[in-house]
Tab-separated table of C-alpha atoms and ligand atoms in Angstrom:
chain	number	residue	atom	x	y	z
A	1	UNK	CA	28.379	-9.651	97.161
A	2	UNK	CA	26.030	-8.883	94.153
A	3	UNK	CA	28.007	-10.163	90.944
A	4	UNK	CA	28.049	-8.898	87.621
A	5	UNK	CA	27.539	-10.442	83.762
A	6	UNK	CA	28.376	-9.045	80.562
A	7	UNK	CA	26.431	-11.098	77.587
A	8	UNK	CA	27.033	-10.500	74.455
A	9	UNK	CA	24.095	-10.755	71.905
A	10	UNK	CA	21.077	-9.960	74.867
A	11	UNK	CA	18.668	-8.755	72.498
A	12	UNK	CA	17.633	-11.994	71.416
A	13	UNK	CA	17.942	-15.967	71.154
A	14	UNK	CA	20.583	-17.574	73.860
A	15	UNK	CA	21.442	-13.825	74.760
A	16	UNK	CA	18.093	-12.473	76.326
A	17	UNK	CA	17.471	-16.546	77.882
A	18	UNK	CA	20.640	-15.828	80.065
A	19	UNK	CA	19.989	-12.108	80.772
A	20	UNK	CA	16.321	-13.729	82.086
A	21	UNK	CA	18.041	-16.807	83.778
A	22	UNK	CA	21.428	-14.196	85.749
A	23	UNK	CA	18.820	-11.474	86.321
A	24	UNK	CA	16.767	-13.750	88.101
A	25	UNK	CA	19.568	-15.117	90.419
A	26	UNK	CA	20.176	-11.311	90.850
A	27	UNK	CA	23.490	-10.687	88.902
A	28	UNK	CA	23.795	-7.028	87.971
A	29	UNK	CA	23.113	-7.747	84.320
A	30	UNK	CA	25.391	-5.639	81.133
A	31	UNK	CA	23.658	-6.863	78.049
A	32	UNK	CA	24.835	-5.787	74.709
A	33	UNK	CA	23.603	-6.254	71.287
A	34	UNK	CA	22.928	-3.645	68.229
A	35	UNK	CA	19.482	-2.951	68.132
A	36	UNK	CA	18.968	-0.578	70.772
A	37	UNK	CA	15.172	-0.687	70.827
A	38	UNK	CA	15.352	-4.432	71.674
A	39	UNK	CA	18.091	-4.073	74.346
A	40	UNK	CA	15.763	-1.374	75.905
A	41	UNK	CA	13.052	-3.741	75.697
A	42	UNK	CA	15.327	-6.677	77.643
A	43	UNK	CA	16.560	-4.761	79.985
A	44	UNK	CA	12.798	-2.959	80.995
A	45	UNK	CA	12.039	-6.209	81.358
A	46	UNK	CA	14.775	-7.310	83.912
A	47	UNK	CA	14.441	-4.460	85.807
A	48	UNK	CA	10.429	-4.846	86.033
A	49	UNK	CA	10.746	-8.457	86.990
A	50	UNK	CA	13.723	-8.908	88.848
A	51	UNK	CA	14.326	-5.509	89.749
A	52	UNK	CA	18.341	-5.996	89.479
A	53	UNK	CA	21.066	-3.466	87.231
A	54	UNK	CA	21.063	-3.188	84.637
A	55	UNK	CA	24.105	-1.630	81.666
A	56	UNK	CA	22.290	-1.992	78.001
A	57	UNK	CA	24.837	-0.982	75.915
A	58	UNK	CA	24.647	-0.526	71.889
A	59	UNK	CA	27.489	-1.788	69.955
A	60	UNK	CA	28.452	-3.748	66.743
A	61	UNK	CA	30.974	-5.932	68.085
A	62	UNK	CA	32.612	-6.073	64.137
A	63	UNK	CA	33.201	-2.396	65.221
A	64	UNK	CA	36.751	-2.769	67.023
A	65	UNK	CA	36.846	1.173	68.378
A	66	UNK	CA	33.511	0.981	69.961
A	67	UNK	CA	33.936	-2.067	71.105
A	68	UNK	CA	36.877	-1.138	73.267
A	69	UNK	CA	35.517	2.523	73.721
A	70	UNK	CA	32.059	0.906	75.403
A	71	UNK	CA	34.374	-1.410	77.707
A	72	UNK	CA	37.021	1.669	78.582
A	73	UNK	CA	33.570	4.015	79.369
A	74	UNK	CA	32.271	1.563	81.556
A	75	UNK	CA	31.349	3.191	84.833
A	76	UNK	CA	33.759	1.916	87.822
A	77	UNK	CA	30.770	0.139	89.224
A	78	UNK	CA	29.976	-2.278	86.758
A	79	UNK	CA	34.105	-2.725	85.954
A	80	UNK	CA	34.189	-6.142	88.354
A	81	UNK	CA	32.857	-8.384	85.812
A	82	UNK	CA	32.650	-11.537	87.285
A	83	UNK	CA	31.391	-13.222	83.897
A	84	UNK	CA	31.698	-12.496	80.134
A	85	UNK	CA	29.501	-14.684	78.178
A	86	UNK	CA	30.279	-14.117	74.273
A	87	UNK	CA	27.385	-14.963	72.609
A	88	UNK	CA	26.968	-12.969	70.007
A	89	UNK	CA	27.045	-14.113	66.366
A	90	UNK	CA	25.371	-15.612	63.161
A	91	UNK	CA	25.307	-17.780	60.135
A	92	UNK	CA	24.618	-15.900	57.188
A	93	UNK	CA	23.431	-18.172	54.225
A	94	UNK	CA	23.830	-21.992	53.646
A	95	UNK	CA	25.492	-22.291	50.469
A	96	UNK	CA	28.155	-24.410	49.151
A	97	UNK	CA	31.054	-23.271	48.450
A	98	UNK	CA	30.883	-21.923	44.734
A	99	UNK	CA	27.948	-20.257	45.384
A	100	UNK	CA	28.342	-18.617	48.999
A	101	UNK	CA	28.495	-14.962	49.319
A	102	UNK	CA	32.087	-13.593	49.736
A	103	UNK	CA	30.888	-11.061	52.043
A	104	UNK	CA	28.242	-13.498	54.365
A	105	UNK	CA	31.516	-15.328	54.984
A	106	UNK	CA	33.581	-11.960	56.091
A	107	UNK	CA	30.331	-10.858	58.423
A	108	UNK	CA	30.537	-14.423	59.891
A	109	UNK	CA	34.582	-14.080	60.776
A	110	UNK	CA	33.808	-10.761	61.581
A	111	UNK	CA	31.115	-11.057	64.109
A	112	UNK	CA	31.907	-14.730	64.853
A	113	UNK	CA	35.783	-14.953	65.277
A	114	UNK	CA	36.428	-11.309	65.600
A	115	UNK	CA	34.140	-9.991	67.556
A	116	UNK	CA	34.809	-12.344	70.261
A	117	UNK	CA	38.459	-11.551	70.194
A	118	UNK	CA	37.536	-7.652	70.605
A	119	UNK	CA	35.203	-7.678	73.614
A	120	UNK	CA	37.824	-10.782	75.461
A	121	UNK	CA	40.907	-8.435	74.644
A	122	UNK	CA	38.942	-5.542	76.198
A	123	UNK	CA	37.286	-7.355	79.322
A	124	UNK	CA	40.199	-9.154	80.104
A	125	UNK	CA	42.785	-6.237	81.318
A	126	UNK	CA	39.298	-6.265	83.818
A	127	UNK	CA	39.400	-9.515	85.481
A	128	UNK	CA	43.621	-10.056	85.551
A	129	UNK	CA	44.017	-7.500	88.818
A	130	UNK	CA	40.869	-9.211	90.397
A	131	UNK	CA	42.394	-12.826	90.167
A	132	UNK	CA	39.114	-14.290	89.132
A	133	UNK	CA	36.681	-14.370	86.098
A	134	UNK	CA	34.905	-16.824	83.840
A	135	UNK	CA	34.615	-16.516	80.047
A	136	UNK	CA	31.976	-18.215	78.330
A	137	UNK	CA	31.936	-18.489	74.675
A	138	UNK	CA	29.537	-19.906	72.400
A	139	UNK	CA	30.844	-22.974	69.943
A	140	UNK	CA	28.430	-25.000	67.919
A	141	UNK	CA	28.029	-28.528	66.967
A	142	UNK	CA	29.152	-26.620	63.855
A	143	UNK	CA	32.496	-26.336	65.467
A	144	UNK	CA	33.193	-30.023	66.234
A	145	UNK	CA	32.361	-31.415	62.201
A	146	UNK	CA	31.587	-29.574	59.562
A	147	UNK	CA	28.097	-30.365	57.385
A	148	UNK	CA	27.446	-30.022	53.506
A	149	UNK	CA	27.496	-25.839	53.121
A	150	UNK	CA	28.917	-25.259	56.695
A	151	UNK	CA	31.948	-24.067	55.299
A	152	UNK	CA	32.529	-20.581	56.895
A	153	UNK	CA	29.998	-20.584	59.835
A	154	UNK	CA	31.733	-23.870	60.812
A	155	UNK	CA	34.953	-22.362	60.586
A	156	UNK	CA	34.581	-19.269	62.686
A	157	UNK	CA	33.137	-21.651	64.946
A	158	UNK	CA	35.940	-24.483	65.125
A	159	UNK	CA	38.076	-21.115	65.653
A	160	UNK	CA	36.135	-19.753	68.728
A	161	UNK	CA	36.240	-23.460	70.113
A	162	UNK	CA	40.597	-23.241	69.563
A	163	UNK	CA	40.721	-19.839	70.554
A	164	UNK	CA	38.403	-21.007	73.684
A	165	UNK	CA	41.017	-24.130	74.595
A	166	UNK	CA	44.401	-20.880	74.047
A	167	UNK	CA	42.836	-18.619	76.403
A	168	UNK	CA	42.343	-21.149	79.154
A	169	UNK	CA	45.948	-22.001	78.877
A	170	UNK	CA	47.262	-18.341	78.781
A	171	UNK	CA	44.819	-17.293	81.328
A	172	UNK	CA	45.935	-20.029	83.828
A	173	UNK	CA	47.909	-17.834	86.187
A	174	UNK	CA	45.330	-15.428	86.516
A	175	UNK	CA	42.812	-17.844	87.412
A	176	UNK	CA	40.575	-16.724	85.092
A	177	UNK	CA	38.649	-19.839	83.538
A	178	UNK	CA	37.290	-20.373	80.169
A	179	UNK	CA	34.274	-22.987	79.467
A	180	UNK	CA	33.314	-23.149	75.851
A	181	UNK	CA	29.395	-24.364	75.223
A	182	UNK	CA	28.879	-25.978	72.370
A	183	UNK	CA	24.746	-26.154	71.407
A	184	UNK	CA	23.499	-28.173	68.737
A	185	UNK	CA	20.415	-26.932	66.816
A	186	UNK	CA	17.993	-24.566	68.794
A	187	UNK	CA	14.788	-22.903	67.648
A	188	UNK	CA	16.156	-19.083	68.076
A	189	UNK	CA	16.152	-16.112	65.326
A	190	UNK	CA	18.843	-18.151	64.143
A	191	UNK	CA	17.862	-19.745	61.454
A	192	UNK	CA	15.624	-16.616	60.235
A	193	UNK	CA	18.900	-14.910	59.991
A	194	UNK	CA	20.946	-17.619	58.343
A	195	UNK	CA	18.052	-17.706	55.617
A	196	UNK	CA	18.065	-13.884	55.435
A	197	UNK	CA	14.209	-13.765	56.047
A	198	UNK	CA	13.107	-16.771	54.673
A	199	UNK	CA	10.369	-18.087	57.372
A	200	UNK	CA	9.671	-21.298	55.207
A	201	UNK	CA	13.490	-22.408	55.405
A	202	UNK	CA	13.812	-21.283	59.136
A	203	UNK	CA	11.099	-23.280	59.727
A	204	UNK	CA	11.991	-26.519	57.831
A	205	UNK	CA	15.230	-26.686	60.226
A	206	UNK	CA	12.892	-27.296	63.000
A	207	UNK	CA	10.292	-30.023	61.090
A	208	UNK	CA	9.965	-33.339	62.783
A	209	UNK	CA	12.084	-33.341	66.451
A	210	UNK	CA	11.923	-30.833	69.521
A	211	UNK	CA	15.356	-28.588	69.400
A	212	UNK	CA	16.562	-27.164	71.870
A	213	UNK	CA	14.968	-23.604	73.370
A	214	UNK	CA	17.154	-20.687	74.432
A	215	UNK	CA	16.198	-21.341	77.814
A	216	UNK	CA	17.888	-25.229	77.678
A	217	UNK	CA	20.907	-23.542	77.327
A	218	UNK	CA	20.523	-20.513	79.642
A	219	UNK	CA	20.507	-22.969	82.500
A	220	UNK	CA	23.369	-24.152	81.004
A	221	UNK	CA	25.520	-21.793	81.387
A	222	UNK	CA	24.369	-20.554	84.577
A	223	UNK	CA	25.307	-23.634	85.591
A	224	UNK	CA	29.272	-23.536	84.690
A	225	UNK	CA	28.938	-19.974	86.206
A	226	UNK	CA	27.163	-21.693	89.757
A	227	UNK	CA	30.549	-23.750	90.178
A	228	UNK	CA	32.932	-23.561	92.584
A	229	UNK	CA	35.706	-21.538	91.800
A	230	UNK	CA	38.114	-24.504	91.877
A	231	UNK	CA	36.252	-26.222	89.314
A	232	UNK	CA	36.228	-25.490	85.296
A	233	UNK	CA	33.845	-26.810	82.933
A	234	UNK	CA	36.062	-26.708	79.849
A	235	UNK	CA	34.067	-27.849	76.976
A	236	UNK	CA	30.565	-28.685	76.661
A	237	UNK	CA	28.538	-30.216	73.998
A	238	UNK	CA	24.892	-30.089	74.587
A	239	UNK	CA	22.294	-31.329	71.961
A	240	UNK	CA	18.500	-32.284	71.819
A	241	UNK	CA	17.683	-35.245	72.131
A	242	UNK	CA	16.697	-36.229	68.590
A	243	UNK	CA	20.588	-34.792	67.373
A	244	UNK	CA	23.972	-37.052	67.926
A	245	UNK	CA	26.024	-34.514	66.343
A	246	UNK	CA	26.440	-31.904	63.368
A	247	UNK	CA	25.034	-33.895	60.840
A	248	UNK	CA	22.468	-37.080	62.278
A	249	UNK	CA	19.058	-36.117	63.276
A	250	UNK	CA	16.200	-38.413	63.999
A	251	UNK	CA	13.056	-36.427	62.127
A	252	UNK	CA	9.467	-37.950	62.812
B	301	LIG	P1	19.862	-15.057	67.735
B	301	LIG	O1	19.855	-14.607	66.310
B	301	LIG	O2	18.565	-15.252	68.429
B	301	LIG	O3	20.757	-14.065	68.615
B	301	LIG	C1	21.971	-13.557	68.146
B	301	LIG	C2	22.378	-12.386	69.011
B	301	LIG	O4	23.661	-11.932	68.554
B	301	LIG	C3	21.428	-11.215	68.914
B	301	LIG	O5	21.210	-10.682	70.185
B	301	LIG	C4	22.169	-10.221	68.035
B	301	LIG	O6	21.861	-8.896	68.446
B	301	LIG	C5	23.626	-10.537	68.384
B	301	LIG	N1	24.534	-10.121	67.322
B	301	LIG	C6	24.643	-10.638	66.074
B	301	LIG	N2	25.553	-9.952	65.373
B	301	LIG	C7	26.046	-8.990	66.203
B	301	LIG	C8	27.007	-7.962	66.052
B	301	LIG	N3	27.671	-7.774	64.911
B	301	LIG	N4	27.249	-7.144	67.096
B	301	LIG	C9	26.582	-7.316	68.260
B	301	LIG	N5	25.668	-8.272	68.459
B	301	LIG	C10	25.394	-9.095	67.435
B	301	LIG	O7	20.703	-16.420	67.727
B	301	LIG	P2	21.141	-17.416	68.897
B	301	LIG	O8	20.682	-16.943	70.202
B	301	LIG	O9	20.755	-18.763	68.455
B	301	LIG	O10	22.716	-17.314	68.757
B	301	LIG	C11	23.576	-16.946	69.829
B	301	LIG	C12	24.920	-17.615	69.617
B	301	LIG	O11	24.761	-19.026	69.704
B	301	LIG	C13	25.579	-17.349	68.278
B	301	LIG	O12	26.963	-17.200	68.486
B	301	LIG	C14	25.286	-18.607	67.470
B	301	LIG	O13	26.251	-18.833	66.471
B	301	LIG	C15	25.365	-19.644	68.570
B	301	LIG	N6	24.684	-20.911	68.336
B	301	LIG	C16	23.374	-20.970	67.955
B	301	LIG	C17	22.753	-22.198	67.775
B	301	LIG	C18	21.347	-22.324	67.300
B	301	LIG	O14	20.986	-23.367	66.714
B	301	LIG	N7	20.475	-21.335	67.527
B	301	LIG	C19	23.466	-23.444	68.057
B	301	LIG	C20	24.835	-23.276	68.421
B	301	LIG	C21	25.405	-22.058	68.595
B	301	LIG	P3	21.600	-7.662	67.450
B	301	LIG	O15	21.025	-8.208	66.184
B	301	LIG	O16	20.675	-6.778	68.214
B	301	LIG	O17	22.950	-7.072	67.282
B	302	LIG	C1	24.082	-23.521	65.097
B	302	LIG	C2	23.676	-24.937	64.958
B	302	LIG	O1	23.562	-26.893	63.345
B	302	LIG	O2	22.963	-24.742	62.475
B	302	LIG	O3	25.399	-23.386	65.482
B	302	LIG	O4	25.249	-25.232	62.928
B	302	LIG	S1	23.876	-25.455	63.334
């Protein structure tokens, strides 16, 4: 039977590299994101190359209401969600601490911490009467250590990482697993973002090794989805090869 995929975050980055990779394997694909040209754009291009389903669906997931009002409207068809993949989120500056922006750090727990909780607490309810599921959020190197001006992006992060490790105990009964991927630096709209448009900074966190590419970690996690049921990839740190961990590159 054709499964389904909610990801969080499609219109870009990680997001639209696992739309690509599910699509391909033939998942009906429910992407979400904000801007709804973009998720238009991703999901055209599923259906022309893949020719699976496709759900775009526009919503901030900061925005609690619409968050649970896009989940509630969902068509009964596209209710069995076999797999949730919470991807969505940001880093918003790089500052230390006296001189980060108040409101950066709120977006981060808000998109970051919150966010995640919203579209979990509304897929959920989903997956309990089907017995089966698979959440997949997105950690960070960021959540394991913290480096110099980390502060709130690595906190939202190490929080997504505990919250991962609560819902795979809670969840238990219901046999609904929970892997948590944990990326180190890859060359997505990430860094554009975090330096608000700054294409010289973006750039500079890039200089001197190969990161990893959206599509690295795509496989990834259509890996943990491939597994048997009986088997649960719980946490997973993945980084290139020139990174041992949040803060120790190898730059040539
Ligand atoms: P991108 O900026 O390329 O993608 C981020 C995605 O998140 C976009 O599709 C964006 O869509 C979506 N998004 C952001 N804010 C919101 C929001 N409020 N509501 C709905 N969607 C939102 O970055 P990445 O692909 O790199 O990031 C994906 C995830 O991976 C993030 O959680 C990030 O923290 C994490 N990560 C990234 C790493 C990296 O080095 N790139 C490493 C480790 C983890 P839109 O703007 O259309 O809403
Ligand atoms: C993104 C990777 O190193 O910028 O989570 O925190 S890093």
């Amino acid at each position: 039977m054709t499964k389904t995929v909610l990801i969080t975050g499609a219109t870009s980055g990680f997001g639209k590299a696992m739309a690509i990779k599910f699509a391909a394997a033939n998942y009906n694909c429910i992407i979400t994101g904000r801007r709804a040209d973009k998720l238009q754009q991703v999901a055209n291009e599923l259906i022309d190359s893949f020719g699976t389903k496709v759900l775009p669906l526009v919503f901030d997931v900061q925005d609690k209401e619409a968050v649970f009002n896009a989940i509630e409207s969902l068509p009964t068809e596209w209710k069995a969600i076999d797999v949730l993949i919470n991807n969505a989120g940001l880093a918003l500056g790089r500052d230390s601490f006296e001189d980060a922006d108040l409101s950066d750090w709120e977006t981060m727990i808000d998109t970051n911490l919150k966010g995640l909780i919203y579209v979990s607490k509304a897929v959920v309810p989903l997956m309990i009467p089907r017995k089966q599921g698979l959440i997949i959020n997105l950690g960070s190197t960021a959540a394991k250590d913290t480096y110099p001006a980390g502060n709130a992006y690595c906190a939202t992060k190490a929080a997504v990482d505990m919250f991962g490790k609560s819902m795979r105990v809670d969840l238990l009964p219901h046999k609904i697993r929970v892997t948590t991927i944990h990326p180190g630096s890859a060359d997505t709209d990430f860094s554009n973002i975090r330096f608000k448009g700054d294409e010289q900074k973006a750039a500079a966190v890039y200089a001197g090794y190969t990161p990893l590419h959206a599509e690295d970690v795509a496989d990834i996690a259509f890996y943990c989805a491939s597994l048997p049921l009986h088997v649960c990839i719980n946490d997973l740190v993945v980084t290139c090869s020139a990174q041992a961990n949040a803060t120790t590159f190898f730059k040539e």
